[in-house]
Amino acid sequence: MASNRKLLVLPGDGIGPECMSEVMRIADWFANYRSVSFDITEELVGGAAIDAHGTPLTDATMQLALDSDAVLFGAVGGPKWEELEFAARPERGLLRLRKEMDLFANLRPALVFDALADASTLKREFVAGLDLMIIRELTGGIYFGEPRGIETLPDGTRRGINTQVYTTPEIERVLRVAFDLAGKRQGRVCSVEKANVMESGELWRETAQEIHDKEFPGIELTHMYADNCAMQLVRQPKQFDVIVTDNLFGDMLSDTAAMLTGSLGMLPSASLGAADATGRRKALYEPVHGSAPDIAGENKANPLATILSYAMMLRYSFDLGDEAELVERAVTGVLDQGLRTADIMADGKEEVSTTDMGAAVVDEMAALAG
Ligand code: IPM
Ligand code: MG
């Protein structure tokens, strides 16, 4: 198989690098036993890039990302860089990647592995079998809206400003991704905003309905206010198939959905751009969890979210569905064997380190592949 697929790996800060090392074992296994290989370039991002280059993302790395077929991202941030001014913080590296690659659709699946149903803070019956997908708009809304800033008023008081803004094309393109994906799942989309208090929410609701009626009449569309959605997610999460929402609501609702699964350490994500003439989308894959500086370097982190992000990459960027499934089945397998990193540890299970978990996934892949 050709090996000219270009993959940019950005491990970042905190537990990012140690989780990424486990992914590289899996990449090696595919290269050795399945002839699935990538031209891998590794670069710095976030605090690591600030320390080395004085910026969370160099222009050269930004260009590499634009030239790659996929970007695999670890995590950024930590106490060391928290005092920096806003525009110089590690997070700006990630936001710049999202914006300049125009990754407007962020797919955040919340899937409950049967072996972990008891790790959720919700009762098993409410979460067992849960499989929902949150699609978060990622390049618009209040994260990027202008005007923004902090200004000093004539009376000496200060005012902080951010702008929530959406245009119809921005709403339409993310809704299309949601309807498309729902068609491959249970066929149900719940569009979430606050049309009761925000004009941008009213436009969102009208536009969602229009795209549905014109282009996807076969998909079920419901609308929900974001506060109600937060409540419904913890009340009856299995009512949802695909949730589509704006950047800020998506940020919050996806953390809530993540916790339903028992651990943030289990959740992958994909951020996709528009399809080009060949159908290829720019894409970045990252775990939903952050850099967890408190446990960084201790070989305690759960590498499964980064490993599952790699599986999403195989599926969505390279059309390697069988390979993605092999990784996912191996993850299910190691959980069924009772292996747990500290974040998902439970009575009667075996606590393992980051590296042991990665090695176990590779062993399980080999066993499953026969
Ligand atoms: C996320 C994170 C980011 C966000 C931060 C790190 C900028 O919380 O990916 O959900 O707010 O989008
Ligand atoms: Mg977040």
mmCIF file of C-alpha atoms and ligand atoms in Angstrom:
data_model
loop_
_atom_site.group_PDB
_atom_site.id
_atom_site.type_symbol
_atom_site.label_atom_id
_atom_site.label_comp_id
_atom_site.label_asym_id
_atom_site.label_seq_id
_atom_site.Cartn_x
_atom_site.Cartn_y
_atom_site.Cartn_z
ATOM 1 C CA MET A 1 0.000 0.000 0.000
ATOM 2 C CA ALA A 2 1.198 3.511 -0.722
ATOM 3 C CA SER A 3 2.923 5.268 2.115
ATOM 4 C CA ASN A 4 2.535 8.826 0.917
ATOM 5 C CA ARG A 5 -0.206 9.776 3.320
ATOM 6 C CA LYS A 6 1.065 12.749 5.268
ATOM 7 C CA LEU A 7 0.391 12.769 8.966
ATOM 8 C CA LEU A 8 1.421 15.611 11.271
ATOM 9 C CA VAL A 9 1.712 14.573 14.914
ATOM 10 C CA LEU A 10 1.505 17.310 17.557
ATOM 11 C CA PRO A 11 1.828 15.730 21.026
ATOM 12 C CA GLY A 12 1.772 19.073 22.876
ATOM 13 C CA ASP A 13 1.952 19.383 26.657
ATOM 14 C CA GLY A 14 1.196 17.502 29.860
ATOM 15 C CA ILE A 15 -0.015 13.962 29.221
ATOM 16 C CA GLY A 16 -0.208 14.641 25.464
ATOM 17 C CA PRO A 17 3.255 13.213 24.636
ATOM 18 C CA GLU A 18 2.886 10.044 26.739
ATOM 19 C CA CYS A 19 -0.524 9.260 25.236
ATOM 20 C CA MET A 20 0.832 9.935 21.756
ATOM 21 C CA SER A 21 3.729 7.508 22.297
ATOM 22 C CA GLU A 22 1.174 4.715 22.731
ATOM 23 C CA VAL A 23 -0.504 5.697 19.479
ATOM 24 C CA MET A 24 2.861 5.462 17.744
ATOM 25 C CA ARG A 25 3.107 1.824 18.845
ATOM 26 C CA ILE A 26 -0.161 1.174 17.082
ATOM 27 C CA ALA A 27 1.019 3.018 13.994
ATOM 28 C CA ASP A 28 4.158 0.851 14.038
ATOM 29 C CA TRP A 29 2.062 -2.293 14.286
ATOM 30 C CA PHE A 30 0.011 -1.294 11.252
ATOM 31 C CA ALA A 31 3.175 -0.447 9.322
ATOM 32 C CA ASN A 32 4.792 -3.788 10.203
ATOM 33 C CA TYR A 33 1.859 -6.150 9.913
ATOM 34 C CA ARG A 34 -0.684 -4.457 7.686
ATOM 35 C CA SER A 35 1.468 -2.324 5.352
ATOM 36 C CA VAL A 36 -0.571 0.687 6.414
ATOM 37 C CA SER A 37 1.933 3.447 6.876
ATOM 38 C CA PHE A 38 2.162 7.192 6.983
ATOM 39 C CA ASP A 39 4.844 9.799 6.403
ATOM 40 C CA ILE A 40 4.873 11.068 9.959
ATOM 41 C CA THR A 41 6.248 14.469 10.941
ATOM 42 C CA GLU A 42 6.284 15.441 14.597
ATOM 43 C CA GLU A 43 6.234 19.067 15.760
ATOM 44 C CA LEU A 44 5.743 21.172 18.861
ATOM 45 C CA VAL A 45 2.522 22.898 19.822
ATOM 46 C CA GLY A 46 1.211 24.758 22.870
ATOM 47 C CA GLY A 47 3.472 25.364 25.854
ATOM 48 C CA ALA A 48 6.198 23.192 24.363
ATOM 49 C CA ALA A 49 6.284 25.468 21.309
ATOM 50 C CA ILE A 50 6.204 28.585 23.496
ATOM 51 C CA ASP A 51 9.289 27.342 25.374
ATOM 52 C CA ALA A 52 11.159 26.507 22.181
ATOM 53 C CA HIS A 53 9.984 29.243 19.801
ATOM 54 C CA GLY A 54 8.098 31.846 21.836
ATOM 55 C CA THR A 55 4.786 31.090 20.126
ATOM 56 C CA PRO A 56 2.220 28.293 20.640
ATOM 57 C CA LEU A 57 2.268 27.472 16.931
ATOM 58 C CA THR A 58 4.957 28.545 14.473
ATOM 59 C CA ASP A 59 4.030 29.559 10.939
ATOM 60 C CA ALA A 60 6.087 26.619 9.678
ATOM 61 C CA THR A 61 4.060 24.158 11.748
ATOM 62 C CA MET A 62 0.835 25.827 10.634
ATOM 63 C CA GLN A 63 1.932 25.317 7.029
ATOM 64 C CA LEU A 64 2.794 21.674 7.706
ATOM 65 C CA ALA A 65 -0.707 21.188 9.105
ATOM 66 C CA LEU A 66 -2.256 22.711 5.991
ATOM 67 C CA ASP A 67 -0.148 20.424 3.790
ATOM 68 C CA SER A 68 -0.945 17.249 5.745
ATOM 69 C CA ASP A 69 -3.686 14.723 5.068
ATOM 70 C CA ALA A 70 -4.439 14.620 8.783
ATOM 71 C CA VAL A 71 -3.208 16.114 12.028
ATOM 72 C CA LEU A 72 -3.090 14.078 15.219
ATOM 73 C CA PHE A 73 -3.135 16.342 18.262
ATOM 74 C CA GLY A 74 -2.391 15.513 21.916
ATOM 75 C CA ALA A 75 -3.228 18.234 24.426
ATOM 76 C CA VAL A 76 -2.022 21.730 25.321
ATOM 77 C CA GLY A 77 -1.693 23.922 28.380
ATOM 78 C CA GLY A 78 -0.483 23.856 31.956
ATOM 79 C CA PRO A 79 0.128 26.089 34.989
ATOM 80 C CA LYS A 80 3.520 27.133 33.649
ATOM 81 C CA TRP A 81 1.897 29.196 30.872
ATOM 82 C CA GLU A 82 -1.267 30.397 32.607
ATOM 83 C CA GLU A 83 0.130 33.828 33.417
ATOM 84 C CA LEU A 84 0.826 34.654 29.773
ATOM 85 C CA GLU A 85 -1.353 37.225 28.073
ATOM 86 C CA PHE A 86 -4.394 35.768 26.341
ATOM 87 C CA ALA A 87 -3.080 35.850 22.769
ATOM 88 C CA ALA A 88 0.144 34.058 23.739
ATOM 89 C CA ARG A 89 -1.336 31.115 25.639
ATOM 90 C CA PRO A 90 -0.947 27.476 24.596
ATOM 91 C CA GLU A 91 -4.667 27.175 23.693
ATOM 92 C CA ARG A 92 -4.204 29.762 20.938
ATOM 93 C CA GLY A 93 -2.147 27.173 19.044
ATOM 94 C CA LEU A 94 -5.116 24.824 18.899
ATOM 95 C CA LEU A 95 -7.565 27.601 18.056
ATOM 96 C CA ARG A 96 -5.321 28.800 15.224
ATOM 97 C CA LEU A 97 -5.155 25.280 13.777
ATOM 98 C CA ARG A 98 -8.945 24.980 13.901
ATOM 99 C CA LYS A 99 -9.480 28.389 12.331
ATOM 100 C CA GLU A 100 -6.842 28.327 9.578
ATOM 101 C CA MET A 101 -7.632 24.732 8.583
ATOM 102 C CA ASP A 102 -11.301 25.803 8.642
ATOM 103 C CA LEU A 103 -12.291 22.759 10.704
ATOM 104 C CA PHE A 104 -15.893 23.756 11.226
ATOM 105 C CA ALA A 105 -17.362 20.390 12.216
ATOM 106 C CA ASN A 106 -16.217 18.845 15.461
ATOM 107 C CA LEU A 107 -17.442 15.280 15.985
ATOM 108 C CA ARG A 108 -17.461 14.193 19.615
ATOM 109 C CA PRO A 109 -18.880 10.722 20.110
ATOM 110 C CA ALA A 110 -19.976 9.680 23.592
ATOM 111 C CA LEU A 111 -19.944 5.927 23.614
ATOM 112 C CA VAL A 112 -20.331 3.827 26.715
ATOM 113 C CA PHE A 113 -18.227 0.680 26.642
ATOM 114 C CA ASP A 114 -20.165 -2.071 28.361
ATOM 115 C CA ALA A 115 -17.240 -2.862 30.657
ATOM 116 C CA LEU A 116 -17.286 0.752 31.882
ATOM 117 C CA ALA A 117 -21.016 1.306 32.346
ATOM 118 C CA ASP A 118 -20.510 1.199 36.118
ATOM 119 C CA ALA A 119 -17.793 3.875 35.972
ATOM 120 C CA SER A 120 -20.363 6.516 35.072
ATOM 121 C CA THR A 121 -21.716 8.710 37.844
ATOM 122 C CA LEU A 122 -25.156 7.904 36.427
ATOM 123 C CA LYS A 123 -26.865 4.592 37.112
ATOM 124 C CA ARG A 124 -25.967 1.797 34.691
ATOM 125 C CA GLU A 125 -29.497 1.523 33.260
ATOM 126 C CA PHE A 126 -29.322 5.150 32.032
ATOM 127 C CA VAL A 127 -25.987 4.858 30.255
ATOM 128 C CA ALA A 128 -25.476 1.208 29.243
ATOM 129 C CA GLY A 129 -25.466 1.035 25.457
ATOM 130 C CA LEU A 130 -25.283 4.825 25.070
ATOM 131 C CA ASP A 131 -23.987 5.903 21.663
ATOM 132 C CA LEU A 132 -24.516 9.551 20.909
ATOM 133 C CA MET A 133 -22.655 11.965 18.682
ATOM 134 C CA ILE A 134 -22.265 15.647 19.416
ATOM 135 C CA ILE A 135 -21.404 17.797 16.434
ATOM 136 C CA ARG A 136 -20.036 21.103 17.576
ATOM 137 C CA GLU A 137 -19.578 24.059 15.228
ATOM 138 C CA LEU A 138 -15.908 24.859 15.729
ATOM 139 C CA THR A 139 -14.785 27.926 13.789
ATOM 140 C CA GLY A 140 -17.482 30.491 14.478
ATOM 141 C CA GLY A 141 -19.682 31.850 17.213
ATOM 142 C CA ILE A 142 -18.448 33.596 20.305
ATOM 143 C CA TYR A 143 -15.001 31.965 20.145
ATOM 144 C CA PHE A 144 -14.054 34.073 17.137
ATOM 145 C CA GLY A 145 -16.737 36.774 16.831
ATOM 146 C CA GLU A 146 -15.766 40.447 16.547
ATOM 147 C CA PRO A 147 -15.766 42.863 18.267
ATOM 148 C CA ARG A 148 -13.955 41.311 21.175
ATOM 149 C CA GLY A 149 -11.609 42.582 23.847
ATOM 150 C CA ILE A 150 -11.418 44.401 27.136
ATOM 151 C CA GLU A 151 -11.752 48.175 27.111
ATOM 152 C CA THR A 152 -11.517 50.860 29.743
ATOM 153 C CA LEU A 153 -14.501 53.171 29.897
ATOM 154 C CA PRO A 154 -14.267 56.943 30.534
ATOM 155 C CA ASP A 155 -15.254 56.430 34.178
ATOM 156 C CA GLY A 156 -12.329 54.031 34.655
ATOM 157 C CA THR A 157 -14.411 50.859 34.864
ATOM 158 C CA ARG A 158 -13.576 48.127 32.392
ATOM 159 C CA ARG A 159 -15.757 46.237 29.942
ATOM 160 C CA GLY A 160 -15.125 42.760 28.458
ATOM 161 C CA ILE A 161 -16.730 42.057 25.101
ATOM 162 C CA ASN A 162 -17.319 38.948 23.028
ATOM 163 C CA THR A 163 -19.669 38.561 20.114
ATOM 164 C CA GLN A 164 -21.870 35.613 19.277
ATOM 165 C CA VAL A 165 -22.329 35.655 15.524
ATOM 166 C CA TYR A 166 -23.399 33.135 12.878
ATOM 167 C CA THR A 167 -24.145 33.462 9.163
ATOM 168 C CA THR A 168 -26.475 31.132 7.269
ATOM 169 C CA PRO A 169 -23.627 29.384 5.344
ATOM 170 C CA GLU A 170 -21.864 28.633 8.630
ATOM 171 C CA ILE A 171 -25.025 27.105 10.065
ATOM 172 C CA GLU A 172 -25.909 25.239 6.872
ATOM 173 C CA ARG A 173 -22.577 23.488 6.444
ATOM 174 C CA VAL A 174 -22.442 22.092 9.968
ATOM 175 C CA LEU A 175 -26.097 21.044 9.802
ATOM 176 C CA ARG A 176 -25.360 19.143 6.582
ATOM 177 C CA VAL A 177 -22.593 17.213 8.330
ATOM 178 C CA ALA A 178 -25.058 16.353 11.103
ATOM 179 C CA PHE A 179 -27.821 15.182 8.758
ATOM 180 C CA ASP A 180 -25.344 13.158 6.691
ATOM 181 C CA LEU A 181 -23.977 11.407 9.728
ATOM 182 C CA ALA A 182 -27.435 10.777 11.208
ATOM 183 C CA GLY A 183 -28.298 9.021 7.948
ATOM 184 C CA LYS A 184 -25.567 6.496 8.750
ATOM 185 C CA ARG A 185 -26.791 6.132 12.360
ATOM 186 C CA GLN A 186 -30.320 6.175 13.784
ATOM 187 C CA GLY A 187 -31.504 9.008 11.548
ATOM 188 C CA ARG A 188 -32.268 11.535 14.272
ATOM 189 C CA VAL A 189 -30.832 15.038 14.704
ATOM 190 C CA CYS A 190 -31.469 17.334 17.652
ATOM 191 C CA SER A 191 -30.430 20.916 16.889
ATOM 192 C CA VAL A 192 -29.560 22.917 19.991
ATOM 193 C CA GLU A 193 -29.482 26.723 20.567
ATOM 194 C CA LYS A 194 -31.190 29.351 22.662
ATOM 195 C CA ALA A 195 -33.641 30.778 20.156
ATOM 196 C CA ASN A 196 -35.706 32.020 23.082
ATOM 197 C CA VAL A 197 -33.117 34.675 24.030
ATOM 198 C CA MET A 198 -30.593 34.976 21.189
ATOM 199 C CA GLU A 199 -31.137 36.194 17.635
ATOM 200 C CA SER A 200 -28.235 34.020 16.457
ATOM 201 C CA GLY A 201 -30.162 31.102 17.973
ATOM 202 C CA GLU A 202 -33.330 32.087 16.160
ATOM 203 C CA LEU A 203 -31.420 32.155 12.862
ATOM 204 C CA TRP A 204 -29.811 28.817 13.733
ATOM 205 C CA ARG A 205 -33.224 27.218 14.325
ATOM 206 C CA GLU A 206 -34.798 28.590 11.125
ATOM 207 C CA THR A 207 -31.792 27.601 9.024
ATOM 208 C CA ALA A 208 -31.668 24.080 10.485
ATOM 209 C CA GLN A 209 -35.331 23.598 9.648
ATOM 210 C CA GLU A 210 -34.866 24.921 6.083
ATOM 211 C CA ILE A 211 -31.907 22.666 5.292
ATOM 212 C CA HIS A 212 -33.812 19.754 6.735
ATOM 213 C CA ASP A 213 -36.971 20.396 4.718
ATOM 214 C CA LYS A 214 -35.107 21.060 1.465
ATOM 215 C CA GLU A 215 -32.319 18.493 1.598
ATOM 216 C CA PHE A 216 -32.893 15.895 4.310
ATOM 217 C CA PRO A 217 -36.640 15.334 4.735
ATOM 218 C CA GLY A 218 -36.007 11.667 5.577
ATOM 219 C CA ILE A 219 -34.086 12.525 8.761
ATOM 220 C CA GLU A 220 -35.950 13.329 11.962
ATOM 221 C CA LEU A 221 -35.184 16.869 13.187
ATOM 222 C CA THR A 222 -36.040 18.228 16.615
ATOM 223 C CA HIS A 223 -35.000 21.520 18.221
ATOM 224 C CA MET A 224 -34.041 22.009 21.839
ATOM 225 C CA TYR A 225 -32.880 24.904 24.011
ATOM 226 C CA ALA A 226 -29.335 24.435 25.258
ATOM 227 C CA ASP A 227 -30.206 24.580 28.947
ATOM 228 C CA ASN A 228 -32.871 21.927 28.499
ATOM 229 C CA CYS A 229 -30.386 19.838 26.516
ATOM 230 C CA ALA A 230 -27.919 19.974 29.412
ATOM 231 C CA MET A 231 -30.660 18.667 31.667
ATOM 232 C CA GLN A 232 -31.871 16.003 29.236
ATOM 233 C CA LEU A 233 -28.307 14.731 28.799
ATOM 234 C CA VAL A 234 -28.105 13.733 32.437
ATOM 235 C CA ARG A 235 -31.785 12.805 32.727
ATOM 236 C CA GLN A 236 -32.320 10.523 29.723
ATOM 237 C CA PRO A 237 -29.212 10.539 27.533
ATOM 238 C CA LYS A 238 -30.316 7.642 25.354
ATOM 239 C CA GLN A 239 -33.053 9.807 23.786
ATOM 240 C CA PHE A 240 -30.365 11.377 21.547
ATOM 241 C CA ASP A 241 -28.715 10.136 18.364
ATOM 242 C CA VAL A 242 -26.951 13.206 16.862
ATOM 243 C CA ILE A 243 -26.854 16.572 18.631
ATOM 244 C CA VAL A 244 -25.700 19.552 16.567
ATOM 245 C CA THR A 245 -24.942 22.872 18.206
ATOM 246 C CA ASP A 246 -22.790 25.996 18.185
ATOM 247 C CA ASN A 247 -19.230 26.402 19.376
ATOM 248 C CA LEU A 248 -19.789 27.438 23.002
ATOM 249 C CA PHE A 249 -22.810 25.248 23.754
ATOM 250 C CA GLY A 250 -20.974 22.379 22.065
ATOM 251 C CA ASP A 251 -17.952 22.924 24.283
ATOM 252 C CA MET A 252 -20.075 22.578 27.403
ATOM 253 C CA LEU A 253 -22.509 19.907 26.291
ATOM 254 C CA SER A 254 -19.715 17.682 25.026
ATOM 255 C CA ASP A 255 -18.022 17.767 28.432
ATOM 256 C CA THR A 256 -21.323 16.758 30.020
ATOM 257 C CA ALA A 257 -21.800 13.960 27.501
ATOM 258 C CA ALA A 258 -18.214 12.888 28.089
ATOM 259 C CA MET A 259 -18.818 12.385 31.766
ATOM 260 C CA LEU A 260 -21.792 10.114 31.055
ATOM 261 C CA THR A 261 -19.291 7.622 29.726
ATOM 262 C CA GLY A 262 -17.391 7.432 33.008
ATOM 263 C CA SER A 263 -14.214 9.091 31.918
ATOM 264 C CA LEU A 264 -13.004 11.940 29.816
ATOM 265 C CA GLY A 265 -10.014 9.666 29.281
ATOM 266 C CA MET A 266 -12.026 7.531 26.864
ATOM 267 C CA LEU A 267 -13.270 10.107 24.392
ATOM 268 C CA PRO A 268 -11.832 10.821 20.955
ATOM 269 C CA SER A 269 -12.847 13.579 18.554
ATOM 270 C CA ALA A 270 -12.524 14.538 14.926
ATOM 271 C CA SER A 271 -12.536 18.069 13.525
ATOM 272 C CA LEU A 272 -13.332 18.225 9.843
ATOM 273 C CA GLY A 273 -13.228 20.908 7.169
ATOM 274 C CA ALA A 274 -15.095 21.191 3.883
ATOM 275 C CA ALA A 275 -14.667 18.442 1.284
ATOM 276 C CA ASP A 276 -12.456 19.441 -1.660
ATOM 277 C CA ALA A 277 -13.000 18.386 -5.296
ATOM 278 C CA THR A 278 -11.664 14.902 -4.535
ATOM 279 C CA GLY A 279 -13.939 14.518 -1.513
ATOM 280 C CA ARG A 280 -11.045 14.878 0.917
ATOM 281 C CA ARG A 281 -11.500 16.962 4.044
ATOM 282 C CA LYS A 282 -8.839 18.695 6.114
ATOM 283 C CA ALA A 283 -8.920 17.022 9.483
ATOM 284 C CA LEU A 284 -7.532 17.119 12.982
ATOM 285 C CA TYR A 285 -8.030 14.366 15.542
ATOM 286 C CA GLU A 286 -7.646 14.884 19.273
ATOM 287 C CA PRO A 287 -8.752 13.412 22.579
ATOM 288 C CA VAL A 288 -11.435 15.453 24.342
ATOM 289 C CA HIS A 289 -9.453 15.461 27.585
ATOM 290 C CA GLY A 290 -6.887 18.127 28.284
ATOM 291 C CA SER A 291 -3.240 18.058 29.257
ATOM 292 C CA ALA A 292 -3.857 16.967 32.908
ATOM 293 C CA PRO A 293 -0.636 18.583 34.221
ATOM 294 C CA ASP A 294 -1.242 17.083 37.688
ATOM 295 C CA ILE A 295 -0.436 13.568 36.461
ATOM 296 C CA ALA A 296 1.855 14.398 33.528
ATOM 297 C CA GLY A 297 5.018 12.328 33.280
ATOM 298 C CA GLU A 298 3.833 9.766 35.839
ATOM 299 C CA ASN A 299 2.863 7.040 33.360
ATOM 300 C CA LYS A 300 -0.665 7.144 34.801
ATOM 301 C CA ALA A 301 -2.648 8.775 32.002
ATOM 302 C CA ASN A 302 -5.282 6.933 30.015
ATOM 303 C CA PRO A 303 -4.055 6.716 26.410
ATOM 304 C CA LEU A 304 -7.324 5.268 25.072
ATOM 305 C CA ALA A 305 -8.901 8.572 23.966
ATOM 306 C CA THR A 306 -5.834 9.377 21.845
ATOM 307 C CA ILE A 307 -5.786 5.804 20.520
ATOM 308 C CA LEU A 308 -9.488 6.064 19.631
ATOM 309 C CA SER A 309 -8.811 9.424 17.946
ATOM 310 C CA TYR A 310 -6.272 7.617 15.777
ATOM 311 C CA ALA A 311 -9.002 5.085 14.914
ATOM 312 C CA MET A 312 -11.313 7.935 13.895
ATOM 313 C CA MET A 313 -8.524 9.241 11.669
ATOM 314 C CA LEU A 314 -8.160 5.862 9.973
ATOM 315 C CA ARG A 315 -11.897 5.852 9.275
ATOM 316 C CA TYR A 316 -12.675 9.449 8.322
ATOM 317 C CA SER A 317 -9.446 10.592 6.637
ATOM 318 C CA PHE A 318 -8.133 7.407 5.069
ATOM 319 C CA ASP A 319 -11.220 5.290 4.564
ATOM 320 C CA LEU A 320 -9.600 2.472 6.550
ATOM 321 C CA GLY A 321 -12.777 1.339 8.285
ATOM 322 C CA ASP A 322 -11.576 -2.221 8.932
ATOM 323 C CA GLU A 323 -8.382 -0.984 10.536
ATOM 324 C CA ALA A 324 -10.326 1.528 12.648
ATOM 325 C CA GLU A 325 -12.594 -1.263 13.805
ATOM 326 C CA LEU A 326 -9.628 -3.432 14.723
ATOM 327 C CA VAL A 327 -8.344 -0.690 17.029
ATOM 328 C CA GLU A 328 -11.794 -0.150 18.537
ATOM 329 C CA ARG A 329 -12.330 -3.866 19.104
ATOM 330 C CA ALA A 330 -8.913 -4.114 20.730
ATOM 331 C CA VAL A 331 -9.853 -1.293 23.123
ATOM 332 C CA THR A 332 -13.096 -3.110 23.995
ATOM 333 C CA GLY A 333 -11.036 -6.270 24.437
ATOM 334 C CA VAL A 334 -8.566 -4.847 26.953
ATOM 335 C CA LEU A 335 -11.420 -3.340 28.961
ATOM 336 C CA ASP A 336 -13.194 -6.697 28.953
ATOM 337 C CA GLN A 337 -9.965 -8.259 30.259
ATOM 338 C CA GLY A 338 -10.297 -5.952 33.268
ATOM 339 C CA LEU A 339 -7.379 -3.632 32.527
ATOM 340 C CA ARG A 340 -7.899 -0.081 33.777
ATOM 341 C CA THR A 341 -5.827 3.072 34.032
ATOM 342 C CA ALA A 342 -6.282 5.016 37.289
ATOM 343 C CA ASP A 343 -9.029 7.297 35.961
ATOM 344 C CA ILE A 344 -11.363 4.356 35.259
ATOM 345 C CA MET A 345 -10.154 2.017 38.014
ATOM 346 C CA ALA A 346 -12.849 -0.003 39.821
ATOM 347 C CA ASP A 347 -12.997 -2.774 42.427
ATOM 348 C CA GLY A 348 -11.709 -6.106 41.218
ATOM 349 C CA LYS A 349 -9.997 -4.635 38.154
ATOM 350 C CA GLU A 350 -6.307 -4.478 37.384
ATOM 351 C CA GLU A 351 -4.741 -1.018 37.466
ATOM 352 C CA VAL A 352 -2.205 -0.535 34.703
ATOM 353 C CA SER A 353 0.085 2.268 33.543
ATOM 354 C CA THR A 354 -0.117 4.264 30.333
ATOM 355 C CA THR A 355 2.544 2.145 28.663
ATOM 356 C CA ASP A 356 1.005 -1.149 29.860
ATOM 357 C CA MET A 357 -2.343 -0.083 28.460
ATOM 358 C CA GLY A 358 -0.822 0.809 25.086
ATOM 359 C CA ALA A 359 1.047 -2.492 24.957
ATOM 360 C CA ALA A 360 -2.125 -4.402 25.857
ATOM 361 C CA VAL A 361 -4.039 -2.764 23.014
ATOM 362 C CA VAL A 362 -1.318 -3.744 20.542
ATOM 363 C CA ASP A 363 -1.288 -7.343 21.872
ATOM 364 C CA GLU A 364 -5.051 -7.502 21.556
ATOM 365 C CA MET A 365 -4.888 -6.189 17.983
ATOM 366 C CA ALA A 366 -2.403 -8.921 17.136
ATOM 367 C CA ALA A 367 -4.622 -11.550 18.787
ATOM 368 C CA LEU A 368 -7.747 -10.327 16.989
ATOM 369 C CA ALA A 369 -5.934 -10.150 13.659
ATOM 370 C CA GLY A 370 -4.902 -13.783 14.195
HETATM 371 C C1 IPM B 1 -12.119 21.835 23.946
HETATM 372 C C2 IPM B 1 -11.341 22.730 24.872
HETATM 373 C C3 IPM B 1 -10.928 23.959 24.103
HETATM 374 C C4 IPM B 1 -12.172 24.717 23.754
HETATM 375 C C5 IPM B 1 -9.899 24.873 24.791
HETATM 376 C C6 IPM B 1 -8.652 24.116 25.204
HETATM 377 C C7 IPM B 1 -9.545 26.057 23.950
HETATM 378 O O1 IPM B 1 -12.088 23.001 26.005
HETATM 379 O O2 IPM B 1 -11.573 21.433 22.908
HETATM 380 O O3 IPM B 1 -13.278 21.524 24.258
HETATM 381 O O4 IPM B 1 -12.723 25.478 24.568
HETATM 382 O O5 IPM B 1 -12.638 24.555 22.617
HETATM 383 MG MG MG B 2 -13.932 21.971 26.116
#
